[in-house]
């Protein structure tokens, strides 16, 4: 029997955000583009395309046409090479930056020839504004990401999306810039640095996760202050926002809508994060010492925290979400259900509880 539901194509569907998003999309037929299977979802129609290869664009055009997809949610992005086993720098760039261009080119080609892809949703990052912002950023703040490779790729990809948005016919583009995701199911080196085990891998990771005592986190003296501010976004809130945008009636004319997205309420200071994590902080003499130690541990496979990430671990970032509030209106509290503090606290909850709540 033919599936009469509207079709959505999701790249990177097997990642954490994709898995959290899927239970909310029962009214849609889902097409996945990923090299990995979706955990617990053998029913998903999956196309194993490597977006890091030029040939993927032609294949995407074919998939979009055959499935008559009405929307594309582009989640494919390599953030942590060691965990994804994608360690070739050039191939990472091909996936992150060129891959995004290929997805958008495929949409353009399909729509030029009678297709009906009306929405393209891409989660970006507030890292594009830089590691240290002296004031609260908004969507018009100049981009100045450096030196973290992930942030540079997000900035390049952000530019690709803005440049190509107008070439996709009547497709509406949603560019969502968020801080670090939080939640019990989220794994990232920044979040785990706050958790206290800094994403050690292998046997070292198991040992640090099993410890009951607070762990030490080492940060450079001088450039770091316990009062520097950070924000988080619960991964389920991003999933709810994407769902809301998919259900939103698309304007007749295509639009590029850039939105900063973060947890509600006030940002947290580094010292507040440490208190929530029950983590002690010890300062090393300088950033140079901190970088040397991080580089050594990373090279030995003990840590997956790249030395370039130190600027983002010690920087102060806050962003305004006023534009998002205005768009969501009375739905704001239904979509953004976690404050920055609540999102971080949930990151220390048991994964089982978070999975049971998926879809709420």
XYZ file of C-alpha atoms in Angstrom:
360
model
C 0.000 0.000 0.000
C 1.314 3.428 -0.905
C 2.255 5.742 1.957
C 0.205 8.922 1.569
C 1.995 10.844 4.307
C 4.182 13.847 3.385
C 7.807 12.793 2.913
C 10.767 14.262 4.776
C 14.395 13.431 3.992
C 16.802 13.574 6.937
C 20.577 13.375 6.524
C 22.671 12.183 9.471
C 19.548 10.540 10.826
C 21.386 8.037 13.053
C 22.928 10.767 15.221
C 21.577 11.781 18.609
C 19.438 14.654 17.308
C 18.018 12.462 14.540
C 17.107 9.743 17.019
C 15.438 12.277 19.344
C 13.583 13.837 16.410
C 12.100 10.690 14.875
C 9.397 9.892 17.499
C 7.871 13.332 16.890
C 7.386 12.798 13.164
C 4.825 9.997 13.025
C 2.650 11.966 10.592
C 5.471 11.942 8.028
C 7.111 9.315 5.864
C 10.797 9.466 6.776
C 13.653 8.901 4.342
C 17.092 8.650 5.924
C 20.470 9.410 4.365
C 23.243 7.972 6.511
C 26.010 5.385 6.456
C 24.846 4.035 9.835
C 21.609 2.310 10.764
C 19.125 4.126 12.988
C 19.130 2.454 16.442
C 15.844 0.658 17.088
C 14.241 1.821 13.837
C 14.512 -0.894 11.167
C 11.404 0.598 9.537
C 13.257 3.702 8.324
C 13.927 3.793 4.577
C 17.674 4.342 4.559
C 19.948 5.371 1.694
C 23.645 4.820 2.564
C 25.100 7.861 0.796
C 28.465 9.408 1.686
C 27.923 13.160 1.372
C 31.690 13.579 1.329
C 31.750 12.248 -2.237
C 30.795 14.277 -5.306
C 28.677 11.421 -6.647
C 26.264 11.810 -3.716
C 24.684 14.892 -5.301
C 23.428 12.961 -8.337
C 22.120 10.174 -6.110
C 20.374 12.680 -3.840
C 18.582 14.179 -6.824
C 17.327 10.714 -7.684
C 16.182 10.010 -4.109
C 14.378 13.357 -3.797
C 12.566 12.769 -7.081
C 11.626 9.161 -6.388
C 10.322 9.886 -2.888
C 8.704 13.238 -3.752
C 10.203 14.726 -0.588
C 8.670 17.985 0.621
C 11.334 18.901 3.174
C 14.990 18.197 3.935
C 16.458 18.277 7.447
C 20.242 18.350 7.107
C 21.829 16.933 10.263
C 24.929 15.292 8.761
C 28.009 16.938 10.285
C 31.178 15.428 11.749
C 31.932 17.075 15.092
C 34.035 14.450 16.859
C 36.230 12.444 14.473
C 37.344 9.820 17.013
C 33.793 8.836 17.878
C 32.605 8.785 14.254
C 35.787 7.100 12.932
C 36.095 9.816 10.276
C 39.583 11.145 10.882
C 40.760 12.322 7.461
C 40.628 16.129 7.632
C 39.905 16.613 3.949
C 37.074 14.097 4.028
C 35.606 15.769 7.115
C 35.551 19.073 5.206
C 33.987 17.308 2.232
C 31.201 15.990 4.470
C 30.624 19.126 6.527
C 31.011 21.944 4.016
C 30.956 20.498 0.510
C 28.337 17.957 1.586
C 25.971 20.747 2.600
C 26.485 22.411 -0.773
C 25.701 19.101 -2.486
C 22.454 18.676 -0.554
C 21.349 22.198 -1.477
C 22.386 21.738 -5.115
C 20.306 18.558 -5.258
C 17.279 20.476 -3.951
C 17.888 23.208 -6.528
C 18.082 20.670 -9.357
C 14.906 18.897 -8.265
C 12.918 22.117 -7.834
C 14.094 23.449 -11.213
C 12.524 20.402 -12.804
C 9.107 20.318 -11.182
C 10.006 19.122 -7.683
C 8.321 20.400 -4.548
C 10.929 20.590 -1.772
C 9.518 23.471 0.269
C 11.697 23.442 3.399
C 15.404 23.059 4.154
C 16.382 23.032 7.836
C 20.015 23.218 8.925
C 21.157 23.313 12.587
C 24.249 25.523 12.774
C 26.049 26.751 15.904
C 26.635 29.941 17.883
C 30.309 28.944 17.665
C 30.271 30.860 14.370
C 30.263 34.107 16.395
C 33.617 33.242 17.968
C 34.963 31.740 21.178
C 34.768 34.975 23.153
C 31.984 37.509 22.607
C 32.120 40.726 24.600
C 28.396 41.297 24.229
C 25.227 39.306 23.640
C 25.116 38.256 20.003
C 22.148 38.348 17.664
C 21.551 37.015 14.170
C 23.261 40.056 12.608
C 26.476 39.775 14.635
C 29.509 39.277 12.331
C 30.877 35.742 12.240
C 34.399 35.243 13.585
C 34.921 31.593 14.467
C 38.472 30.499 15.249
C 40.546 28.410 15.689
C 38.456 25.268 16.294
C 38.045 23.200 13.116
C 34.433 22.376 13.926
C 33.602 26.069 14.386
C 35.405 26.971 11.163
C 33.424 24.341 9.274
C 30.178 25.607 10.814
C 31.089 29.125 9.681
C 31.875 27.982 6.147
C 28.699 25.917 6.022
C 26.694 28.820 7.428
C 27.975 30.867 4.491
C 27.118 28.117 2.013
C 23.543 27.991 3.302
C 23.083 31.760 3.115
C 24.633 31.952 -0.353
C 22.656 29.073 -1.875
C 19.294 29.611 -0.170
C 17.983 31.777 -2.990
C 18.791 29.188 -5.666
C 16.396 26.503 -4.394
C 13.230 27.880 -5.958
C 10.306 28.089 -3.543
C 12.181 26.236 -0.821
C 12.234 28.022 2.545
C 15.527 27.847 4.435
C 15.835 27.744 8.228
C 19.317 28.311 9.671
C 19.332 27.480 13.396
C 22.332 28.640 15.444
C 22.495 26.981 18.840
C 24.985 26.546 21.695
C 26.155 23.111 22.836
C 23.384 20.543 23.070
C 22.666 19.168 26.527
C 20.617 16.278 27.863
C 21.169 12.810 29.280
C 21.637 11.246 25.830
C 24.141 13.821 24.549
C 27.843 13.028 24.238
C 30.258 15.826 23.344
C 33.707 16.822 24.511
C 32.475 20.181 25.824
C 29.590 18.686 27.768
C 31.698 15.826 29.050
C 34.413 18.238 30.130
C 31.747 19.731 32.404
C 30.632 16.252 33.423
C 34.192 15.752 34.578
C 35.619 13.056 32.351
C 36.525 15.175 29.310
C 35.489 12.422 26.931
C 38.335 10.098 27.739
C 38.017 7.100 25.458
C 38.350 3.343 25.802
C 39.164 1.907 29.235
C 39.999 5.375 30.558
C 36.464 6.529 29.755
C 34.923 3.591 31.622
C 37.041 4.317 34.690
C 36.221 8.030 34.791
C 32.511 7.402 34.284
C 32.436 4.926 37.168
C 34.022 7.302 39.690
C 31.722 8.703 42.330
C 34.016 11.485 43.532
C 34.073 14.880 41.786
C 36.727 15.056 39.104
C 39.182 17.833 38.487
C 38.963 20.047 35.428
C 42.100 21.947 34.486
C 41.813 25.385 32.906
C 44.452 28.040 32.160
C 45.010 30.846 34.638
C 44.799 34.456 33.570
C 42.509 34.074 30.568
C 39.850 32.136 32.426
C 37.280 33.447 34.880
C 34.717 31.432 36.855
C 32.168 34.135 36.031
C 32.352 33.695 32.256
C 28.938 32.796 30.854
C 27.700 29.889 28.753
C 24.362 28.688 27.400
C 23.029 25.259 26.507
C 20.144 23.947 24.439
C 18.441 20.706 25.345
C 18.576 18.373 22.347
C 14.857 17.649 22.736
C 14.072 21.358 22.443
C 15.908 21.451 19.111
C 13.904 18.400 18.037
C 10.684 20.166 19.038
C 11.712 23.301 17.134
C 12.478 21.353 13.953
C 9.108 19.614 14.267
C 7.379 22.979 14.724
C 9.074 24.367 11.611
C 8.110 21.314 9.568
C 4.466 21.777 10.564
C 4.561 25.518 9.931
C 2.735 26.676 6.810
C 5.413 27.674 4.330
C 5.238 31.224 2.933
C 4.328 31.518 -0.752
C 7.677 33.147 -1.465
C 10.893 31.504 -0.339
C 12.589 32.952 2.723
C 15.883 32.559 4.549
C 15.187 32.658 8.269
C 18.194 32.686 10.608
C 17.418 32.029 14.267
C 19.523 31.910 17.412
C 18.257 29.098 19.627
C 19.169 28.519 23.287
C 17.624 27.351 26.514
C 15.304 29.801 28.239
C 16.302 31.797 31.294
C 19.675 33.205 32.244
C 23.058 31.878 31.081
C 25.213 29.956 33.545
C 28.625 30.968 34.800
C 31.454 28.447 34.635
C 31.404 28.261 38.428
C 27.668 27.438 38.370
C 28.333 24.692 35.822
C 31.034 23.286 38.089
C 28.673 23.376 41.075
C 25.962 21.505 39.146
C 28.558 18.961 38.032
C 30.043 18.695 41.539
C 33.364 19.299 39.864
C 36.465 20.955 41.235
C 38.399 23.320 39.010
C 42.154 23.723 39.207
C 44.023 26.336 37.203
C 47.224 25.597 35.311
C 49.880 28.334 34.984
C 48.992 29.331 31.425
C 47.070 28.486 28.285
C 50.366 27.279 26.773
C 50.730 24.627 29.499
C 47.081 23.643 29.160
C 47.454 23.312 25.382
C 50.612 21.198 25.700
C 48.971 18.791 28.141
C 45.802 18.534 26.050
C 47.829 17.904 22.888
C 49.867 15.168 24.559
C 46.791 13.375 25.939
C 44.947 13.746 22.637
C 47.899 12.304 20.698
C 48.017 9.331 23.070
C 44.333 8.613 22.530
C 43.380 9.400 26.116
C 41.298 12.462 25.213
C 39.323 13.485 22.167
C 39.274 17.123 23.250
C 41.173 18.945 20.479
C 43.629 21.582 21.733
C 41.905 24.134 19.493
C 38.772 23.717 21.614
C 40.367 25.380 24.651
C 39.286 28.833 23.501
C 35.676 27.644 23.466
C 36.015 25.867 26.814
C 37.283 29.057 28.467
C 35.404 31.698 26.482
C 32.221 33.592 27.357
C 29.284 33.345 24.942
C 25.702 34.531 25.216
C 23.179 34.975 22.438
C 19.787 36.659 22.167
C 16.812 34.484 21.219
C 14.322 37.337 20.895
C 13.737 36.613 17.210
C 12.875 32.996 18.018
C 10.475 34.096 20.747
C 8.688 36.392 18.311
C 8.379 33.641 15.709
C 7.056 31.011 18.125
C 4.743 33.412 19.941
C 2.420 31.518 22.283
C 4.117 28.241 21.316
C 7.471 29.297 22.765
C 7.120 27.476 26.090
C 5.734 24.392 24.338
C 8.840 24.214 22.160
C 11.629 25.485 24.438
C 10.801 23.531 27.579
C 14.238 23.594 29.225
C 16.170 26.505 30.640
C 19.938 26.504 30.199
C 20.281 25.316 33.803
C 17.625 22.599 33.479
C 19.220 21.359 30.261
C 22.605 21.016 31.947
C 21.126 19.348 35.020
C 19.357 16.831 32.791
C 22.750 15.951 31.324
C 23.519 14.268 34.633
C 20.261 12.296 34.682
C 20.108 8.618 33.807
C 19.935 7.908 30.096
C 17.104 5.438 30.640
C 14.860 8.184 31.991
C 15.604 10.427 29.030
C 14.811 7.673 26.545
C 11.511 6.940 28.279
C 10.568 10.604 27.916
C 11.472 10.770 24.205
C 8.605 12.209 22.223
C 7.125 14.271 25.059
